[in-house]
PDB file of C-alpha atoms and ligand atoms in Angstrom:
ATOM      1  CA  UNK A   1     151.303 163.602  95.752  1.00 96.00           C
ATOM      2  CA  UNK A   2     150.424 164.950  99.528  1.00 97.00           C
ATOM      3  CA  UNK A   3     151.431 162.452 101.721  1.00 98.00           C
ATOM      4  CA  UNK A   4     149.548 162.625 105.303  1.00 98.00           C
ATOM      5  CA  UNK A   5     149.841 160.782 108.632  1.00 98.00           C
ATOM      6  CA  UNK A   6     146.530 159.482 110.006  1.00 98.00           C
ATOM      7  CA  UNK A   7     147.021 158.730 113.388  1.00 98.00           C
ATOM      8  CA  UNK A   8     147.258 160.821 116.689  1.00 98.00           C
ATOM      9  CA  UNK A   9     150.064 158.772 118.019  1.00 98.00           C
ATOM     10  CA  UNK A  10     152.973 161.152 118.750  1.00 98.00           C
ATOM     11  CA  UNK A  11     155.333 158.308 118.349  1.00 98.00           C
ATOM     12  CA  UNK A  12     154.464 157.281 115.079  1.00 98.00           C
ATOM     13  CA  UNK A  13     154.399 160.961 113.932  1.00 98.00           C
ATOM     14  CA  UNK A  14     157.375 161.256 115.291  1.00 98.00           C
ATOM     15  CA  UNK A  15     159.222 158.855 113.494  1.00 98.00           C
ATOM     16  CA  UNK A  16     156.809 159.724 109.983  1.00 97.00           C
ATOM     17  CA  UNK A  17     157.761 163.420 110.291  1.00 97.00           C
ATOM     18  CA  UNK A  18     161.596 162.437 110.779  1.00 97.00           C
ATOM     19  CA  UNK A  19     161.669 159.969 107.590  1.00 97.00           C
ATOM     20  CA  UNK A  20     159.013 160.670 105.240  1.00 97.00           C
ATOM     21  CA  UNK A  21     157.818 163.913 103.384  1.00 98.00           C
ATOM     22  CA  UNK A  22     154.896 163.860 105.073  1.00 97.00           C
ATOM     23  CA  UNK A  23     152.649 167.386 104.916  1.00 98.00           C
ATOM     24  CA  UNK A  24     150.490 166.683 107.694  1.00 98.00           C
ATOM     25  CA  UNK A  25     148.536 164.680 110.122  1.00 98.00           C
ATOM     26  CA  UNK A  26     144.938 163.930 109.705  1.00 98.00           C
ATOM     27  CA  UNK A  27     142.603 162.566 112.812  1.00 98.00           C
ATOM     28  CA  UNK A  28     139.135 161.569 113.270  1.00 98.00           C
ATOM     29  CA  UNK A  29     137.290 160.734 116.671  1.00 98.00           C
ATOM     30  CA  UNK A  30     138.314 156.955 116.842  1.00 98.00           C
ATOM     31  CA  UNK A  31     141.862 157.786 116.200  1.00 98.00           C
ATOM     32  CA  UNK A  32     141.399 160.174 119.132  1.00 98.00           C
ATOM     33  CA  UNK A  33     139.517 158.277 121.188  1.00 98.00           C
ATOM     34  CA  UNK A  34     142.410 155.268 120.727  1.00 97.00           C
ATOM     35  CA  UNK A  35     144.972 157.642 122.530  1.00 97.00           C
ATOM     36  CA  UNK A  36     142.833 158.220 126.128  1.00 96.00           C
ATOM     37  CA  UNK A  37     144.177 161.231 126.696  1.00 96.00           C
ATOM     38  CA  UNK A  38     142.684 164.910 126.924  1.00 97.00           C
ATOM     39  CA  UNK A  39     141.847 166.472 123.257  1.00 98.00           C
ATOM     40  CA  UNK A  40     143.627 169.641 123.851  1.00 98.00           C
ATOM     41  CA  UNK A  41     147.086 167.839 125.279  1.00 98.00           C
ATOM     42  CA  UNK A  42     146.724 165.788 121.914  1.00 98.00           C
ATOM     43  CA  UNK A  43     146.372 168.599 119.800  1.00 98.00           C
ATOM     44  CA  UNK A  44     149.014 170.593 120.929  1.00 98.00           C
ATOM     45  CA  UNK A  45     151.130 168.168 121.223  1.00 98.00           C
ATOM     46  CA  UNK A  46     150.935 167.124 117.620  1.00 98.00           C
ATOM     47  CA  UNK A  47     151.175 170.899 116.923  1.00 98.00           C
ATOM     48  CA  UNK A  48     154.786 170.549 119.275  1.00 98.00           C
ATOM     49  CA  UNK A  49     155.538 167.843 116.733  1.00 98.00           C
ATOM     50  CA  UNK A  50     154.994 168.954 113.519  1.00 98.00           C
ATOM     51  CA  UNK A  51     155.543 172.555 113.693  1.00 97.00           C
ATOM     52  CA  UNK A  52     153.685 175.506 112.145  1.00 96.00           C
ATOM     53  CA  UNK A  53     154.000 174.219 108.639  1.00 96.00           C
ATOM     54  CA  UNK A  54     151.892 171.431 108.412  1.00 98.00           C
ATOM     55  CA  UNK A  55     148.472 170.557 108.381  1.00 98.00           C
ATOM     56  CA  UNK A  56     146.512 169.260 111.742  1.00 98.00           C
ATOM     57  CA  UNK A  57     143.369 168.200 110.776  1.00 98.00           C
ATOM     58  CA  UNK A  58     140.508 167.253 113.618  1.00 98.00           C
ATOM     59  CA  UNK A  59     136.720 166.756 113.511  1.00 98.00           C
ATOM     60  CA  UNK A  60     133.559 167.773 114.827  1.00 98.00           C
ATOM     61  CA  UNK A  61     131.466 165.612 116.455  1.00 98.00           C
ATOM     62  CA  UNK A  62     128.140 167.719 117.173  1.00 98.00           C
ATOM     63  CA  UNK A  63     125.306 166.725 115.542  1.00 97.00           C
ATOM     64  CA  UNK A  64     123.693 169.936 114.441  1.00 98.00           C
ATOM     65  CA  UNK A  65     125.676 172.558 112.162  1.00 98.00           C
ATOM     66  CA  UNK A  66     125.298 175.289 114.729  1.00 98.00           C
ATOM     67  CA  UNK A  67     127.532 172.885 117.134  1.00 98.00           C
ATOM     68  CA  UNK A  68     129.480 172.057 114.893  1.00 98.00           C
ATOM     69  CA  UNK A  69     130.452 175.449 114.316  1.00 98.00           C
ATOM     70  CA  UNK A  70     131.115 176.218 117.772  1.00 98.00           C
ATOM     71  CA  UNK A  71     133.301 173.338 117.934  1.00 98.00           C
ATOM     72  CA  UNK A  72     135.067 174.522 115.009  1.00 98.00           C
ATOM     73  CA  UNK A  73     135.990 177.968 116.289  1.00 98.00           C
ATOM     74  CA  UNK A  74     136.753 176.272 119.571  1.00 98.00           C
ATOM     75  CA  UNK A  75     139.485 174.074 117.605  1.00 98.00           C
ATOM     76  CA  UNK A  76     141.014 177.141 115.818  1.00 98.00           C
ATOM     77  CA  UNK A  77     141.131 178.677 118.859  1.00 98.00           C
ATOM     78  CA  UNK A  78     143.212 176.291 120.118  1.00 98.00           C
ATOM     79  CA  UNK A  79     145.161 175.575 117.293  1.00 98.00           C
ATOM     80  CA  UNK A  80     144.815 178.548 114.912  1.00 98.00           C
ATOM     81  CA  UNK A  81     145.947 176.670 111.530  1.00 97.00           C
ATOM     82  CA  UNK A  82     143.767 174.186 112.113  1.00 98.00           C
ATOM     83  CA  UNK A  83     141.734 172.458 109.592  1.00 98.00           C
ATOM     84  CA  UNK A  84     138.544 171.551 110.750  1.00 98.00           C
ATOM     85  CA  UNK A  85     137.214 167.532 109.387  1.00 98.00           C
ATOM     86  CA  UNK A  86     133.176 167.734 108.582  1.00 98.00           C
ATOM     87  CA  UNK A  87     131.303 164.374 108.128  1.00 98.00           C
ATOM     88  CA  UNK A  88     129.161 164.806 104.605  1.00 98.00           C
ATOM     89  CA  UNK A  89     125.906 164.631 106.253  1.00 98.00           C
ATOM     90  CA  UNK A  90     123.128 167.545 105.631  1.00 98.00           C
ATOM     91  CA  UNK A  91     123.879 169.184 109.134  1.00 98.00           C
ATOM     92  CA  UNK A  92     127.837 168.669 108.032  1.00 98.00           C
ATOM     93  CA  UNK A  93     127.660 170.303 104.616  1.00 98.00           C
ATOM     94  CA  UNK A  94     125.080 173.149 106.267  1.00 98.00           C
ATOM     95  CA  UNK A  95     128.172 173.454 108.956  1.00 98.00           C
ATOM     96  CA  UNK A  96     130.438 174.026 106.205  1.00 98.00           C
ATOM     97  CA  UNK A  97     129.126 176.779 104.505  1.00 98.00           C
ATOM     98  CA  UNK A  98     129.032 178.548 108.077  1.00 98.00           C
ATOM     99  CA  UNK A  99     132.378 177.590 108.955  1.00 98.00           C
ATOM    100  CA  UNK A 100     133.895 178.285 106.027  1.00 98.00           C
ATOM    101  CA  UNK A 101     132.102 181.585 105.845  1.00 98.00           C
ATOM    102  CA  UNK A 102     134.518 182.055 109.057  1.00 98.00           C
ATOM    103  CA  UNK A 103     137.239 181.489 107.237  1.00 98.00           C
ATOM    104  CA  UNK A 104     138.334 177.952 108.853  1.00 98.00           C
ATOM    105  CA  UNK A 105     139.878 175.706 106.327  1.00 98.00           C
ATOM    106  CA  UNK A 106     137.648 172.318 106.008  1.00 98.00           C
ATOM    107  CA  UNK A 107     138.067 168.990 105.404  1.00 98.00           C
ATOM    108  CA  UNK A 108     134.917 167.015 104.179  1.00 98.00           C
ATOM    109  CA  UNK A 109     134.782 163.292 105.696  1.00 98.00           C
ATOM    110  CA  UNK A 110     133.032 160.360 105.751  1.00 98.00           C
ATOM    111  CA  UNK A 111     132.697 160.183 101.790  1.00 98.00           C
ATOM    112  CA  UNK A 112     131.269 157.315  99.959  1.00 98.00           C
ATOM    113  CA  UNK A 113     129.815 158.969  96.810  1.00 97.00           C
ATOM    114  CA  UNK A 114     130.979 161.336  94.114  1.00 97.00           C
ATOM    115  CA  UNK A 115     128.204 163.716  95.283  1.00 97.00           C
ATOM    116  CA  UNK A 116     128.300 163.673  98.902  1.00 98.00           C
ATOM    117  CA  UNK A 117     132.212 165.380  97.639  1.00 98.00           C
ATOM    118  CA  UNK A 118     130.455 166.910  94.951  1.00 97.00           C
ATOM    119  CA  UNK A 119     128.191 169.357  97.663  1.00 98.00           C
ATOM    120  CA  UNK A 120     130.888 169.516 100.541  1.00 98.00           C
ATOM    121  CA  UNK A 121     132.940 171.428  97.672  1.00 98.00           C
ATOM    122  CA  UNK A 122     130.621 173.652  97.159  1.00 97.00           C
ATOM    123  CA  UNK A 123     129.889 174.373 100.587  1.00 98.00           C
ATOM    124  CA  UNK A 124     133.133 175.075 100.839  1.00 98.00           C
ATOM    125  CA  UNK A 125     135.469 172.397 101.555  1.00 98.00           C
ATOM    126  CA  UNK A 126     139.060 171.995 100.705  1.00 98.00           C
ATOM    127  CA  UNK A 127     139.827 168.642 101.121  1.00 98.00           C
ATOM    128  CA  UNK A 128     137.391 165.833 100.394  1.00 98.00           C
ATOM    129  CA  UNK A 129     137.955 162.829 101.681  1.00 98.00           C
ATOM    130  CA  UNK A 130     136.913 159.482 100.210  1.00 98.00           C
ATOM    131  CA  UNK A 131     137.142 156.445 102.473  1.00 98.00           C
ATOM    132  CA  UNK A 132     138.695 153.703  99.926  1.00 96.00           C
ATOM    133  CA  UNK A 133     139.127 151.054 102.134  1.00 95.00           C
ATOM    134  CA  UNK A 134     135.034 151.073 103.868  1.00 96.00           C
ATOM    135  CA  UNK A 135     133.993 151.054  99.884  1.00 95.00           C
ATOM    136  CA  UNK A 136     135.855 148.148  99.152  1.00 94.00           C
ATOM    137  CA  UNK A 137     134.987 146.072 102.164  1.00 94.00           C
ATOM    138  CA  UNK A 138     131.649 145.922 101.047  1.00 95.00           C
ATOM    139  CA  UNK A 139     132.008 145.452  97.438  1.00 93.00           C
ATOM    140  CA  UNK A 140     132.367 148.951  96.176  1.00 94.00           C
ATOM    141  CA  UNK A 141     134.836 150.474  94.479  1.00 96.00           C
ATOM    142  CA  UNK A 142     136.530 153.304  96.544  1.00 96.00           C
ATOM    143  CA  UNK A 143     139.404 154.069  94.093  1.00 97.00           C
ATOM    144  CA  UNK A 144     136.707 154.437  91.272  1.00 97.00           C
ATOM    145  CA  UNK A 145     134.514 156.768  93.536  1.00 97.00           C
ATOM    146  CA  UNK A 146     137.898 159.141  94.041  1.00 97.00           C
ATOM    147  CA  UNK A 147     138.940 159.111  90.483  1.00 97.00           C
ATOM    148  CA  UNK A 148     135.413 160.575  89.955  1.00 97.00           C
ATOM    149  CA  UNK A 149     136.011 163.263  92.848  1.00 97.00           C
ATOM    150  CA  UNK A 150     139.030 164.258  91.197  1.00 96.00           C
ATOM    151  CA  UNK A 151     137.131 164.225  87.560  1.00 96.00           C
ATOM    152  CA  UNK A 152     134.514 166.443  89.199  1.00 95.00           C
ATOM    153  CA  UNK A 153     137.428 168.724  90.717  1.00 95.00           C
ATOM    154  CA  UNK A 154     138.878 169.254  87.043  1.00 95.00           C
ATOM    155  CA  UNK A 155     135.575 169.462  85.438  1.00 95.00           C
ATOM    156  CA  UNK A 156     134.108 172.087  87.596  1.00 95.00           C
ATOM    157  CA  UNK A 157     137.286 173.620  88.306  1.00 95.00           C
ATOM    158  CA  UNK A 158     136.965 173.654  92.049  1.00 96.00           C
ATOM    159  CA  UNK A 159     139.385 174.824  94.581  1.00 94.00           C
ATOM    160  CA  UNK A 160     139.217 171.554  96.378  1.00 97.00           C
ATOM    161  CA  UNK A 161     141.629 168.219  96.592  1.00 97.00           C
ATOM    162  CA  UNK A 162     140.704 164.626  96.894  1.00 98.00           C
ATOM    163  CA  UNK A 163     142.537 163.304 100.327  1.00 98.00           C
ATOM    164  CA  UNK A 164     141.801 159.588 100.108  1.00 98.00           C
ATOM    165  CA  UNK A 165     141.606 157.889 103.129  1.00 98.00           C
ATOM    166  CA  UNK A 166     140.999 155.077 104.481  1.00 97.00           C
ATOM    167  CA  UNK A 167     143.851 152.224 103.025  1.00 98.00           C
ATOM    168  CA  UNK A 168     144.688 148.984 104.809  1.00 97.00           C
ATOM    169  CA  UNK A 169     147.192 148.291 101.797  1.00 97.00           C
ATOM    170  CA  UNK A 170     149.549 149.459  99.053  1.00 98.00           C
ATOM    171  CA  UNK A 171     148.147 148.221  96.686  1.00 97.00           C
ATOM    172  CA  UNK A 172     145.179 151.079  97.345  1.00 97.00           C
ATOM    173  CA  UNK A 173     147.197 153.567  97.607  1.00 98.00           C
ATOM    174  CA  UNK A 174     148.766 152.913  93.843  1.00 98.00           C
ATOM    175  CA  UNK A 175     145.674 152.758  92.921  1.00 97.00           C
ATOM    176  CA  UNK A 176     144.325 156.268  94.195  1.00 97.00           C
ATOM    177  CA  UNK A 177     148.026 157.611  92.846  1.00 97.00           C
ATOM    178  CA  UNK A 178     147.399 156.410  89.095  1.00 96.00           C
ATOM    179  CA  UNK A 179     143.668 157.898  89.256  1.00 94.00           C
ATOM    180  CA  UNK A 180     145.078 161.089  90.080  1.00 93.00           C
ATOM    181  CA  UNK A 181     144.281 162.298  93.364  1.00 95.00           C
ATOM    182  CA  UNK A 182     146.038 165.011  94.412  1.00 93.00           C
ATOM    183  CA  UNK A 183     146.569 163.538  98.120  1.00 97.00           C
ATOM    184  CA  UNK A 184     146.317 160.319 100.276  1.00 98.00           C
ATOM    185  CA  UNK A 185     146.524 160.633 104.434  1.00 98.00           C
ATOM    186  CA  UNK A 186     147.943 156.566 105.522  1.00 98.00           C
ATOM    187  CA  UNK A 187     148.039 155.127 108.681  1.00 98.00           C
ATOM    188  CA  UNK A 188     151.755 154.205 110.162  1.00 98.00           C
ATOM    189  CA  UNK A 189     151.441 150.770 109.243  1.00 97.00           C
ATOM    190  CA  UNK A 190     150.703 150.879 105.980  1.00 98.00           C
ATOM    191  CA  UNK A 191     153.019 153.981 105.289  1.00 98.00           C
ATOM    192  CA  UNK A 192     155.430 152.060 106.136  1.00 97.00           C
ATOM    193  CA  UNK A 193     154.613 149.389 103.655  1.00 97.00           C
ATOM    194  CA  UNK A 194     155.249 151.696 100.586  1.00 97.00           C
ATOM    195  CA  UNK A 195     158.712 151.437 100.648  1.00 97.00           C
ATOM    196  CA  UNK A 196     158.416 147.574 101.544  1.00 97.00           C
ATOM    197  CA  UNK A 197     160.728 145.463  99.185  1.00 97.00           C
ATOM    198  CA  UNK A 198     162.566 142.769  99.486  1.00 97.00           C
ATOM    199  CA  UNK A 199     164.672 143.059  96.664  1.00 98.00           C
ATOM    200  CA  UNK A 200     165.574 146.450  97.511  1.00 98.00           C
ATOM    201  CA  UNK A 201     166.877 144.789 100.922  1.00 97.00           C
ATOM    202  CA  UNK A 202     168.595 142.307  98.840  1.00 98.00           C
ATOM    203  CA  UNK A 203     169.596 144.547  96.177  1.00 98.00           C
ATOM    204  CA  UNK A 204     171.589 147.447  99.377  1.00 98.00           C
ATOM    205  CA  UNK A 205     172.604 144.643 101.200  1.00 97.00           C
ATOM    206  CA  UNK A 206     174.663 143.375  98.147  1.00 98.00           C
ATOM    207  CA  UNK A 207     176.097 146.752  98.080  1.00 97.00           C
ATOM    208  CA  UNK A 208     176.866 146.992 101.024  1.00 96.00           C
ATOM    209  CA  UNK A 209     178.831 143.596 101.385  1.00 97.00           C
ATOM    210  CA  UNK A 210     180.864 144.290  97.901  1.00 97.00           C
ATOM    211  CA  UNK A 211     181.941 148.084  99.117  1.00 96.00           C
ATOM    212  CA  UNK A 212     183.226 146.754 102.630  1.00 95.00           C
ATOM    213  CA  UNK A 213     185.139 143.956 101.113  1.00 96.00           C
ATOM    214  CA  UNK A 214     187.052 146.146  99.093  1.00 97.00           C
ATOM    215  CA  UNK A 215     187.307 149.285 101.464  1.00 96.00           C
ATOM    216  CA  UNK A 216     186.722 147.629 104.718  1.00 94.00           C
ATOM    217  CA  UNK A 217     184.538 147.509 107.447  1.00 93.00           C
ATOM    218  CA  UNK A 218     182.625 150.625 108.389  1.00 91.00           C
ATOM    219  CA  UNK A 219     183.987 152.942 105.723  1.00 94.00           C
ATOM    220  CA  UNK A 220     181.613 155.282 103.738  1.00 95.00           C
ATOM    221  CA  UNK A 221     181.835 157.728 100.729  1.00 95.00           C
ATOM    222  CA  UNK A 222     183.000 160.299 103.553  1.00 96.00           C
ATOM    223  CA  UNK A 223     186.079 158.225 104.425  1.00 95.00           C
ATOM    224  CA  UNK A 224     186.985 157.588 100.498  1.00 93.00           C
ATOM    225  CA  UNK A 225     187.205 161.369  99.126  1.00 94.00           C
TER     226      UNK A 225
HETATM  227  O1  LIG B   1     140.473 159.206 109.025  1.00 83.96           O
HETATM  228  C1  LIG B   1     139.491 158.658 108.223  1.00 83.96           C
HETATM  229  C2  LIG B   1     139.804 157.329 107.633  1.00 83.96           C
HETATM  230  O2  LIG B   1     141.156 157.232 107.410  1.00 83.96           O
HETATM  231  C3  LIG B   1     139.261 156.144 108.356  1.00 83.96           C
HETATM  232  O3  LIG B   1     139.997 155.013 108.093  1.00 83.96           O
HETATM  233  O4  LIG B   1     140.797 152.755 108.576  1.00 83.96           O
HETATM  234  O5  LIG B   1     138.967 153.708 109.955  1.00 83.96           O
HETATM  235  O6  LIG B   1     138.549 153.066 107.582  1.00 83.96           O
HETATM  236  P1  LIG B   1     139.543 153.568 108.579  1.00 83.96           P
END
């Protein structure tokens, strides 16, 4: 599984990047818009953060493909690894096949359907991203939609990923992991939440209490061999 980070606040990457194996750090215009501060300062910034191996991700928000393309090269320019987020619409995808014909990595956004991932691939898309959580607020079914992305993906044997987005719980998540997408991007909070157990607090806790008692206070593996 590729884990990513979708948020632009430097703190919580910060902390995700120290604790997590995350691979990189997706945004979108709200998630932007939420930190009030200058694009480019946020960009680089998250660049600072997460080094040269990882994937930024950030999106256009033109709405005509020749824009869009401009903003594209604009982004790379800033941030040459970047990987430039497309909504799925028809000036998106015709954005797509220019700016991938530029050689800018994409990421397809704003999915709801199997097709709308279906044609970003083929326009040229690398990551196609499905948002779970908007499908099941209104009575879809958004880990059904990316199991059929990643169906697609195998059956047509496309150079493209599924990178669900879009979770306000675990249980979504699991449920996007056992249909076989090859990556999720999370925001903090519910990152956080996958390793949420109380029995696992219970369970090192116990540990804890039975190894002091018999070696004392403080002592670790370190002190012992
Ligand atoms: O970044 C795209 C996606 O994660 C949006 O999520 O929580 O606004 O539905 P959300």
């Amino acid at each position: 599984m590729i884990y990513m980070l979708d948020t632009a606040n430097l703190e919580a990457i910060k902390k995700a990047v120290d604790l997590y194996p995350i691979v990189g750090v997706t945004t979108n215009p709200t998630i932007i818009a939420k930190e009030n501060r200058p694009l480019r300062d946020i960009i680089l910034d998250i660049r600072e953060l997460i080094g040269s191996e990882r994937m930024l991700h950030a999106q256009v928000v033109a709405d005509t493909a020749e824009v869009m393309l401009e903003e594209a090269k604009a982004l790379r320019k800033l941030d040459p690894e970047i990987i430039v987020k497309v909504p799925v619409t028809p000036q998106g995808i015709k954005a797509m096949k220019l700016i991938s014909a530029e050689g800018i990595r994409i990421t397809a956004t704003a999915i709801l359907t199997p097709q709308q991932a279906l044609m970003a691939a083929m326009a040229g898309a690398e990551f196609l991203a499905p948002y779970v959580n908007r499908l099941d607020n209104i009575c879809g079914d958004g880990t059904q939609v990316a199991a059929e992305m990643a169906h697609l993906i195998d059956m047509y044997n496309l150079d493209a990923k599924v990178l669900a987005a879009s979770f306000k719980n675990v249980q979504q998540v699991h449920e996007v992991a056992k249909a076989g997408v090859q990556s999720v991007t999370i925001a903090p909070d519910v990152f956080d939440q996958l390793l949420v157990h109380p029995l696992t607090d219970s369970g090192v806790a116990g540990f804890m209490s039975d190894w002091h008692n018999a070696y004392g206070d403080g002592k670790t593996v370190l002190d012992l061999l």
